[in-house]
Tab-separated table of C-alpha atoms and ligand atoms in Angstrom:
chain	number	residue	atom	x	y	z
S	1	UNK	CA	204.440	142.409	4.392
S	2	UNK	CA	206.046	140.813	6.927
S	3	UNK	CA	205.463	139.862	10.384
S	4	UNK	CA	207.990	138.201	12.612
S	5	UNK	CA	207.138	135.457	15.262
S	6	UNK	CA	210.252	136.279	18.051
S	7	UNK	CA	211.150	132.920	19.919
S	8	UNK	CA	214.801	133.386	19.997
S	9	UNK	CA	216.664	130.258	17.652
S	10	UNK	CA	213.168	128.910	16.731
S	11	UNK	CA	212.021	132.820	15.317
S	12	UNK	CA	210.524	132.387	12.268
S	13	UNK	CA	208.758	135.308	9.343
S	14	UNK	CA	205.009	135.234	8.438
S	15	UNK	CA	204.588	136.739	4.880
S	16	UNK	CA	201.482	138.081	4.092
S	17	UNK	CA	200.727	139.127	0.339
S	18	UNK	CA	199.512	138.495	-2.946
S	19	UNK	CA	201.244	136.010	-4.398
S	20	UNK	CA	203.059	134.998	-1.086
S	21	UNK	CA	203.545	131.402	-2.580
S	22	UNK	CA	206.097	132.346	-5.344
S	23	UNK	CA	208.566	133.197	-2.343
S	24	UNK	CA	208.631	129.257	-1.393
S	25	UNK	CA	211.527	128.688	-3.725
S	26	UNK	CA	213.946	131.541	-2.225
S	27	UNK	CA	212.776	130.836	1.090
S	28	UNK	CA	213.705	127.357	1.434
S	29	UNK	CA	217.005	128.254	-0.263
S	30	UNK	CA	217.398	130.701	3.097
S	31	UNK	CA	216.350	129.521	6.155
S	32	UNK	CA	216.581	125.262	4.996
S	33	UNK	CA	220.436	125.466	3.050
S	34	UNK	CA	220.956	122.210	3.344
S	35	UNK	CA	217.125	120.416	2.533
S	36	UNK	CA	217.452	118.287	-0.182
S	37	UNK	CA	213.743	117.046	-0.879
S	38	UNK	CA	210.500	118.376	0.591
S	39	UNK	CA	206.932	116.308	0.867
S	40	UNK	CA	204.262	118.679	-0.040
S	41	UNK	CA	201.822	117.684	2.270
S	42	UNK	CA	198.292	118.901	0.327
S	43	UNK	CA	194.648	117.715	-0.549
S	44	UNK	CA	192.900	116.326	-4.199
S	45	UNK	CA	190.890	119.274	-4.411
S	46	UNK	CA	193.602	121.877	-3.661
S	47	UNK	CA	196.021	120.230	-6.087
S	48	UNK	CA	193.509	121.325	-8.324
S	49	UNK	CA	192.869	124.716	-7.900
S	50	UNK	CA	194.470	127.334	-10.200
S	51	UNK	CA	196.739	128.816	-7.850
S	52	UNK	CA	198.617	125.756	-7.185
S	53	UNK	CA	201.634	125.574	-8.825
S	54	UNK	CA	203.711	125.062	-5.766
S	55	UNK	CA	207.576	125.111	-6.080
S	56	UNK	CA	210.171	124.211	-3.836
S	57	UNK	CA	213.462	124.533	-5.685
S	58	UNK	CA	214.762	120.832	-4.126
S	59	UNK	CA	213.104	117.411	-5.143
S	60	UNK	CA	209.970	117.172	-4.085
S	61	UNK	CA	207.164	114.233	-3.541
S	62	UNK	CA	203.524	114.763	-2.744
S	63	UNK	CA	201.201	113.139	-0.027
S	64	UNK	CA	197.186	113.641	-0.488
S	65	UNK	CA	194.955	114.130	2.579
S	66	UNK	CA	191.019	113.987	2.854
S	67	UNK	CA	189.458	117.336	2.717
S	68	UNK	CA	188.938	119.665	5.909
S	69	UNK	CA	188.466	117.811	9.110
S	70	UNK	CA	188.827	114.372	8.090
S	71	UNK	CA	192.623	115.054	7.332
S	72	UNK	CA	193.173	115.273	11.539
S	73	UNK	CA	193.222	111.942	12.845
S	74	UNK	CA	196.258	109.546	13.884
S	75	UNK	CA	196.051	107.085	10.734
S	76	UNK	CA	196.525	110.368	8.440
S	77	UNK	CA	199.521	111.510	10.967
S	78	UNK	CA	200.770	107.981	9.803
S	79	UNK	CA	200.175	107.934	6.256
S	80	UNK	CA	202.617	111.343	5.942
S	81	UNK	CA	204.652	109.898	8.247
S	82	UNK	CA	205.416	106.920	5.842
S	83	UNK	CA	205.609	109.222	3.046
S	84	UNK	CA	208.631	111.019	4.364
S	85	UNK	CA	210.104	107.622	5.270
S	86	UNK	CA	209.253	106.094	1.658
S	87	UNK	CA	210.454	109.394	-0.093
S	88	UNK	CA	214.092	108.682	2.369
S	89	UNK	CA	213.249	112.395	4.121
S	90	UNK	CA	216.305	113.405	6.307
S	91	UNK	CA	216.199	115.246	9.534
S	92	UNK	CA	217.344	118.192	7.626
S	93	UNK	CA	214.717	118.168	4.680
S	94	UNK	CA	211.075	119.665	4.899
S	95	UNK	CA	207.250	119.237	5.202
S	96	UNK	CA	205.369	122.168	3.454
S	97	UNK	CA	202.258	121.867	4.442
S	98	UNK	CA	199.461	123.579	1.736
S	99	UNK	CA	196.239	124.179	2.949
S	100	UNK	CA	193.676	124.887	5.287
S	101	UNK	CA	193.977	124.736	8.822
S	102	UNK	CA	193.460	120.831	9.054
S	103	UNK	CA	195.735	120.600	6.676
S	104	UNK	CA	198.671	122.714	8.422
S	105	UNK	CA	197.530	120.909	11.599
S	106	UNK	CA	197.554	117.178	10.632
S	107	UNK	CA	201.253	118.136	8.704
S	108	UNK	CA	202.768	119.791	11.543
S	109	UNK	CA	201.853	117.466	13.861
S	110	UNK	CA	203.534	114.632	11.691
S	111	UNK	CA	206.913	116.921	10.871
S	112	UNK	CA	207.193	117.328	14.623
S	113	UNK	CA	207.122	113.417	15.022
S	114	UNK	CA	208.987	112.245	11.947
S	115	UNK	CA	212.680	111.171	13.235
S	116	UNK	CA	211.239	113.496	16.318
S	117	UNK	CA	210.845	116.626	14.522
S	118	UNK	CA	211.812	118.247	11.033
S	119	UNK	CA	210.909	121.581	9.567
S	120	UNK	CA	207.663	122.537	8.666
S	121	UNK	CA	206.570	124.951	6.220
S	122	UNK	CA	202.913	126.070	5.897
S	123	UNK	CA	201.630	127.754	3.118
S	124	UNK	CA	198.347	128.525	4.425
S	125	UNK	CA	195.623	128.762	2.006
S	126	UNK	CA	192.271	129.219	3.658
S	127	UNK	CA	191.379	132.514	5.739
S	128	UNK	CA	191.688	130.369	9.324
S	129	UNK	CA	194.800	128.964	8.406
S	130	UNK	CA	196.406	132.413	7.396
S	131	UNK	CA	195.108	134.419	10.601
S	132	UNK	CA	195.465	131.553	13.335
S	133	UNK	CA	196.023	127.989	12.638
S	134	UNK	CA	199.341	127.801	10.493
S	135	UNK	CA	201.077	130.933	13.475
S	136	UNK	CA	201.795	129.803	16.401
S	137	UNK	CA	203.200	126.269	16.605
S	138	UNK	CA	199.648	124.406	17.870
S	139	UNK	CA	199.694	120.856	16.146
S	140	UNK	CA	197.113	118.057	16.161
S	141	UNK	CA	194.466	115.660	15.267
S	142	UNK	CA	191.075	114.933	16.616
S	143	UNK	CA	190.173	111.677	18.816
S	144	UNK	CA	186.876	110.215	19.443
S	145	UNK	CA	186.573	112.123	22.975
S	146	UNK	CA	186.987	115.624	21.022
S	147	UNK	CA	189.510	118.080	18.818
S	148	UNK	CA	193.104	118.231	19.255
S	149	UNK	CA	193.078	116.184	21.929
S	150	UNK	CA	196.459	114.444	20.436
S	151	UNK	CA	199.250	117.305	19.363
S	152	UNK	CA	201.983	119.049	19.830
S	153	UNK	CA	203.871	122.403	19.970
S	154	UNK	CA	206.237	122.396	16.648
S	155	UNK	CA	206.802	125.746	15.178
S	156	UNK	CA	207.197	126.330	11.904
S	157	UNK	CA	210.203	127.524	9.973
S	158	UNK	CA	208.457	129.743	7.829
S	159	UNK	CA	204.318	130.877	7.080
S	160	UNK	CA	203.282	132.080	3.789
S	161	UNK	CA	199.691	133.525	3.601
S	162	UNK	CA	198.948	133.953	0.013
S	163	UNK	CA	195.917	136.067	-0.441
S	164	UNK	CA	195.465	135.318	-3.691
S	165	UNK	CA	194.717	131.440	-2.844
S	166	UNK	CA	191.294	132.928	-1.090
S	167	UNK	CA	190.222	133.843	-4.140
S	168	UNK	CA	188.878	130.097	-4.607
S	169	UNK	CA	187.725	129.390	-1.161
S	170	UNK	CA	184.065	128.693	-0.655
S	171	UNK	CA	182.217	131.631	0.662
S	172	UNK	CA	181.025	129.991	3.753
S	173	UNK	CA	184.890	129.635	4.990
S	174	UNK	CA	185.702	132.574	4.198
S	175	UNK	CA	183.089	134.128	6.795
S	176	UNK	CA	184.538	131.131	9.300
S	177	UNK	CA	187.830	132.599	9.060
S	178	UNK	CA	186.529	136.200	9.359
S	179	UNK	CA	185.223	134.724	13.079
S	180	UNK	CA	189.036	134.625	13.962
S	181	UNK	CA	189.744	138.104	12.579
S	182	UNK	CA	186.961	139.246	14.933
S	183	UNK	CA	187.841	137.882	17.721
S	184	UNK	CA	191.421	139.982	17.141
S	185	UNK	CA	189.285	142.818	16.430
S	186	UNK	CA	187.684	142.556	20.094
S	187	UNK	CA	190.582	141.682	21.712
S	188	UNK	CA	192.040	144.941	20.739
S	189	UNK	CA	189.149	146.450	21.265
S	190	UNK	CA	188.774	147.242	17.678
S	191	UNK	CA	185.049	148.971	16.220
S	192	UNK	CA	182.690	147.361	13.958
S	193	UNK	CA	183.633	150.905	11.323
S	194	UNK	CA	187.244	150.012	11.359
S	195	UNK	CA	186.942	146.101	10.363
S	196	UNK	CA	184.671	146.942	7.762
S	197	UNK	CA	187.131	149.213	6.124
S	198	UNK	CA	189.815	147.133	6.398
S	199	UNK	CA	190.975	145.374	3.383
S	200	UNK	CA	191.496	141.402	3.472
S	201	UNK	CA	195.357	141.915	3.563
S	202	UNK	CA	195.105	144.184	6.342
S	203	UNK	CA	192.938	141.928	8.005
S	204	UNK	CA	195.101	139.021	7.808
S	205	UNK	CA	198.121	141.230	8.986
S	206	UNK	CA	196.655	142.325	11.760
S	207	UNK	CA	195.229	138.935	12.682
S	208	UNK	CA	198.668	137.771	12.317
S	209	UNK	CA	200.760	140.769	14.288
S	210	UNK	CA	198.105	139.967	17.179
S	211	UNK	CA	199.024	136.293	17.536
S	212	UNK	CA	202.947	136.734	16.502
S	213	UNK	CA	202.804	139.434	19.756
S	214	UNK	CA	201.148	136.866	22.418
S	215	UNK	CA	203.098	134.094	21.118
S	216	UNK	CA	206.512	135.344	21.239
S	217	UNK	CA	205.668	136.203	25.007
S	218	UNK	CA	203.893	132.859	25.954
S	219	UNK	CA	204.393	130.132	23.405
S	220	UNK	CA	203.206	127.073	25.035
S	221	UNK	CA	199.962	129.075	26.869
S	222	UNK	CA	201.152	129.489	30.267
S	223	UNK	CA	198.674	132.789	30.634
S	224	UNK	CA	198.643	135.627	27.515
S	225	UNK	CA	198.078	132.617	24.708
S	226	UNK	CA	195.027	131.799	26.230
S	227	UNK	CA	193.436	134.846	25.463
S	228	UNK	CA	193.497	134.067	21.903
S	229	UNK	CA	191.277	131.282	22.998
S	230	UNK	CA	188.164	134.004	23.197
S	231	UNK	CA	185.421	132.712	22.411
S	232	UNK	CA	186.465	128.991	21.948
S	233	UNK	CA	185.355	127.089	25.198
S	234	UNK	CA	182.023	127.564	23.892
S	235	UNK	CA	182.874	126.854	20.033
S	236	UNK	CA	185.139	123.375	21.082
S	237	UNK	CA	181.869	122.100	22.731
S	238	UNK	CA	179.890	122.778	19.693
S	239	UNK	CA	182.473	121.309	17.300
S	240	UNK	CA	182.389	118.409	19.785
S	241	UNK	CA	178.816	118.175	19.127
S	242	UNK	CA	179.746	118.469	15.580
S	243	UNK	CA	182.354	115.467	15.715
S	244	UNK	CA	179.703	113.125	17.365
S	245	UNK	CA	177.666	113.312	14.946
S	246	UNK	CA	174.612	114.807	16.555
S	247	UNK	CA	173.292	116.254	13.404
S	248	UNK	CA	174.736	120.014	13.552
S	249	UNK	CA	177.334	121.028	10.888
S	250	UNK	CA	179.309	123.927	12.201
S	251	UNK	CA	182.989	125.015	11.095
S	252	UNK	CA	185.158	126.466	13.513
S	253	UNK	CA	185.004	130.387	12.784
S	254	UNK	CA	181.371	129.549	13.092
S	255	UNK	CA	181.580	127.979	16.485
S	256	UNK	CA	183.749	130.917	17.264
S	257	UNK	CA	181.578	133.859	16.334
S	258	UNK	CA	178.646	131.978	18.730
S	259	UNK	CA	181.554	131.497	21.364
S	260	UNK	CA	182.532	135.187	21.388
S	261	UNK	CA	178.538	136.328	21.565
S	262	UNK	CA	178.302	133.925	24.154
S	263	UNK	CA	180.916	134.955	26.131
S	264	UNK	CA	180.186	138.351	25.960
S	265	UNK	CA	176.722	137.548	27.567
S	266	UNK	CA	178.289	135.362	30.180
S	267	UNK	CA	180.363	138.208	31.166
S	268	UNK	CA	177.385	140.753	31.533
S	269	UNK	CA	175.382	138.014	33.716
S	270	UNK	CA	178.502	137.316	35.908
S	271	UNK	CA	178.701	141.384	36.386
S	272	UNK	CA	181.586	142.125	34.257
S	273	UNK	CA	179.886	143.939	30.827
S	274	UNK	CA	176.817	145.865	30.173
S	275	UNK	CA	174.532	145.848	27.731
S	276	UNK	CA	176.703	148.184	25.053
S	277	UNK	CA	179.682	145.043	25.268
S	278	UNK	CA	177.304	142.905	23.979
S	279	UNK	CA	176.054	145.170	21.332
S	280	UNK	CA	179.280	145.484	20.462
S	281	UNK	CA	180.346	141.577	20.014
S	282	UNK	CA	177.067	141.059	18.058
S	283	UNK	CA	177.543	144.005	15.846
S	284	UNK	CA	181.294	142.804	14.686
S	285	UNK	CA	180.033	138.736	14.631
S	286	UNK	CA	176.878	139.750	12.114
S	287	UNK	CA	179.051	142.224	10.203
S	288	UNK	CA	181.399	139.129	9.245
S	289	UNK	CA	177.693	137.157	8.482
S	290	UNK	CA	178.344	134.912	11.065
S	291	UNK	CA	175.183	133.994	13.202
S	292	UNK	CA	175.011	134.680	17.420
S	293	UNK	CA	172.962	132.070	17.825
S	294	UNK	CA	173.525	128.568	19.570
S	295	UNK	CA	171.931	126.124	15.876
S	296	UNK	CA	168.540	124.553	17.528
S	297	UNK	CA	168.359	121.028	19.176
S	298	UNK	CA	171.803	121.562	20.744
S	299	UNK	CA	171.431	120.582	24.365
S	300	UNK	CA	172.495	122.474	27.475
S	301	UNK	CA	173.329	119.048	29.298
S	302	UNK	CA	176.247	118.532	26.033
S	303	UNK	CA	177.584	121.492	26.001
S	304	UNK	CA	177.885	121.669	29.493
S	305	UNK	CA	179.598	117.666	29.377
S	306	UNK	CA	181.890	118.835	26.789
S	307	UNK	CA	183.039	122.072	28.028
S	308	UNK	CA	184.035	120.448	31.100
S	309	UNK	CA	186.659	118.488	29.083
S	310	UNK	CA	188.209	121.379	27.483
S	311	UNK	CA	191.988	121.281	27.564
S	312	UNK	CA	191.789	124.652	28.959
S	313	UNK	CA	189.749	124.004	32.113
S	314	UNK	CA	190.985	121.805	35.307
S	315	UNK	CA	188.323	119.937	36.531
S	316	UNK	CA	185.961	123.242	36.207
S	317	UNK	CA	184.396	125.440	34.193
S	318	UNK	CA	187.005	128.418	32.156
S	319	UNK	CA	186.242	131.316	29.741
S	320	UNK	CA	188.043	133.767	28.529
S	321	UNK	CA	186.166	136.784	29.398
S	322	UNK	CA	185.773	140.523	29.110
S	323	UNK	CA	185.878	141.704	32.895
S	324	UNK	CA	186.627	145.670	33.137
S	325	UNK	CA	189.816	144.933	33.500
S	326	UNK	CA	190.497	143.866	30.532
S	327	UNK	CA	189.623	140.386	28.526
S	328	UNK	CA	191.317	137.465	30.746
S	329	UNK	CA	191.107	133.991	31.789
S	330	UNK	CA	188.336	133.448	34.525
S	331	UNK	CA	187.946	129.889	36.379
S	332	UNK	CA	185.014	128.198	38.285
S	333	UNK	CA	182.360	129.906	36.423
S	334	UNK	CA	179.132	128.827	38.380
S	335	UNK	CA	177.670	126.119	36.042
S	336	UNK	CA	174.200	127.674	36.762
S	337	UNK	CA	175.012	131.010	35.158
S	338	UNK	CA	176.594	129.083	31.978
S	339	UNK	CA	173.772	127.223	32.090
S	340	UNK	CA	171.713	129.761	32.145
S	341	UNK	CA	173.389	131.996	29.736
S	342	UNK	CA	173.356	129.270	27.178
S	343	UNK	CA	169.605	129.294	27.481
S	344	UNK	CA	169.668	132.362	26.623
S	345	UNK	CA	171.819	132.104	23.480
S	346	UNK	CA	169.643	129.398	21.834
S	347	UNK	CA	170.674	126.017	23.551
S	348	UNK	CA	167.490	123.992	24.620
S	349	UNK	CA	167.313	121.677	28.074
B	401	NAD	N1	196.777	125.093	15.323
B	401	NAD	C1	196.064	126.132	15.660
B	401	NAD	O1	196.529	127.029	16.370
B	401	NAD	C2	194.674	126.271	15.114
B	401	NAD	C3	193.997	127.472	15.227
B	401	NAD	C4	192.728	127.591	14.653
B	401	NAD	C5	192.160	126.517	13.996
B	401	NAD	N2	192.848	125.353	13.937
B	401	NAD	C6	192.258	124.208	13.230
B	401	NAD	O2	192.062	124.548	11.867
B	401	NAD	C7	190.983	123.791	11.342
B	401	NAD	C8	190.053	124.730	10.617
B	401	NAD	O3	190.767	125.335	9.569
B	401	NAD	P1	190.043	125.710	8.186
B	401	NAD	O4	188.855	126.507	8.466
B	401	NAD	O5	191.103	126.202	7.292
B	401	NAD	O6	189.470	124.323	7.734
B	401	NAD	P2	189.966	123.223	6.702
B	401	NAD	O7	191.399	123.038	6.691
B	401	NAD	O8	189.104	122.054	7.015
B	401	NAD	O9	189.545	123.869	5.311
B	401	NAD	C9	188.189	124.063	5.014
B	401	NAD	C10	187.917	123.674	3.572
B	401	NAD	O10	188.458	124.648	2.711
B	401	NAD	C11	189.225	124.022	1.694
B	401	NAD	N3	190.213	125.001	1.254
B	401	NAD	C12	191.292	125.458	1.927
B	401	NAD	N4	191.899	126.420	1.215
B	401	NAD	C13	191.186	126.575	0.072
B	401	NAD	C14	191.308	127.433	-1.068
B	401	NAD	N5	192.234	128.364	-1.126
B	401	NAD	N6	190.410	127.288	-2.058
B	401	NAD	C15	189.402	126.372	-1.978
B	401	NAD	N7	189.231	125.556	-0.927
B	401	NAD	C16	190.116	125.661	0.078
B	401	NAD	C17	189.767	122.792	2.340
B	401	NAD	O11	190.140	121.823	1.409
B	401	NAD	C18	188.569	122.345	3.181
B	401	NAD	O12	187.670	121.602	2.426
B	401	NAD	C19	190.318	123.093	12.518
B	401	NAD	O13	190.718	121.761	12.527
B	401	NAD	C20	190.896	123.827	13.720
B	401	NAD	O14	190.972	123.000	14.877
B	401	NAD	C21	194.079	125.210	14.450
């Protein structure tokens, strides 16, 4: 199963299947002729796992990360960066990327800076990575002010989303990544019955169609990308939260699925749901066992601090929302109703 990402010379296939891995050989040989050594770009743990017998047909060398999150920051960026240069990587040889999400993020970030950008390969092997992070071209690492706040846009060459790697992840991502696939689900406007008879591949796909869609028509967010943000003003303030410190351990999908129930009662308060839209959000979050609930002891004052410095707002206050015309982009949100709102959704003053 394939899905194709459509940005004229920089077009590139996301394979979805069982098994998707085994193609890495052949598909190097295709769209990378002339590569002569790839850095594997992967962590201890994954190296590890049954699954990974990763092959790339050309000589290869192998840079470790630290697990998850800590993997995005600028001395990591450097570390694969030096990698390439000790391993004598030319600007026509490849990064292949195996992993999560921080993992295809940190790696993509440092092919699109090494000898100012080589190809990138991710073979994504958690459920975020497969239905959002390794699509789309987003690169970055974290900073002490917040996530991403360093990156860059550097497509990849080629995405393979083996469903067979899930197999080892830890139940508690899995559900994170299931917090993307719902926010496709309600973006298309998708029922609770049909995403619980979906099966994981045709979750992934259609995860994957969705985002290869908005991207090929606005790849560096000037409008229709930013809907695929649903959800996420909310969730980068809580991560933020998270990064501090402040004693609240949330993954992204998690921060997500409160984001989208969130949003979804921002929208009725501003006039723009009812009460059967937010019935609706909360029935597809719980169904992926994701909670709708702001964790306690997160304050309204931080949230409100860090949402103001999301990448996506100028100097105000944006969500993506669901209005009746549709889900879109919605600026200078009064801060009391978001205030209020988050209140409301478990936040405490
Ligand atoms: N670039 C984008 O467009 C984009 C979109 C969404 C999310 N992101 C980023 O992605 C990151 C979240 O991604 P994530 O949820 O994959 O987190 P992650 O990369 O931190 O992975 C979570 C954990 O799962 C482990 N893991 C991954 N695959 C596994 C497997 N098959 N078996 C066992 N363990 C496995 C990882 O080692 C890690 O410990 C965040 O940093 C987020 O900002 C980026």
């Amino acid at each position: 199963m394939k899905v194709r990402v459509e940005l004229g010379e920089r077009s590139y296939d996301v394979m979805v299947a069982e098994g998707a891995r085994h193609d890495l050989t052949a598909v190097i040989a295709d769209i990378l002729p002339d590569a002569r050594r790839a850095l594997i770009v992967t962590s201890d743990s994954l190296r590890h796992q049954p699954w990974f017998d990763i092959t790339t047909g050309i000589a290869e060398s192998l840079v470790l990360v630290p697990e998850g999150e800590a993997a995005k920051n600028f001395e990591v960026v450097a570390d694969i960066v030096d990698a390439a240069s000790a391993a004598g990587m030319s600007r026509r040889d490849v990064i292949v990327a195996v992993g999560g999400g921080a993992t295809t993020d940190v790696a993509g970030f440092a092919a699109a800076t090494y000898l100012r950008g080589i190809a990138v390969i991710h073979v994504a092997t958690s459920l975020v990575a497969q239905v959002d992070a390794a699509v789309g071209g987003k690169t970055g690492v974290n900073t002490k002010f917040g996530k991403n706040l360093m990156g860059s846009f550097h497509q990849p060459r080629a995405v393979l989303c083996d469903t067979e790697t899930l197999a080892t992840l830890p139940a508690r991502d899995f559900a994170a990544g299931d917090g993307e696939v719902v926010k496709c689900y309600l973006l298309e406007g998708r029922s609770v019955s049909e995403f619980l008879a979906a099966s994981l591949e045709e979750r992934v796909l259609r995860a994957v169609a969705l985002k290869a869609r908005i991207v090929s028509q606005d790849e560096r967010e000037g409008g229709l990308r930013a809907l695929l943000n649903y959800g996420h003003t909310l969730a980068h303030a809580l991560e933020a939260e998270s990064l501090a410190g402040r004693d609240l351990d949330l993954e992204h999908g998690e921060a997500v699925a409160m984001g989208l129930a969130y949003a979804a009662r921002l929208a009725r308060a501003l006039g723009y749901a009812d009460d059967e839209v937010v019935r609706q959000h909360d029935e597809l979050v719980e169904a992926a066992g994701l909670s709708i609930r702001i964790p306690a002891g997160v304050r309204v004052n931080d949230l409100l601090e860090a949402m103001a410095r999301d990448k996506k707002a100028h100097h105000d206050l944006t969500f993506v929302l669901w209005t009746p015309e549709g889900i879109r982009t919605v600026s200078n949100v009064p801060v009391a109703t978001v205030r209020e709102v988050l209140l409301e959704c478990g936040a405490q003053l």
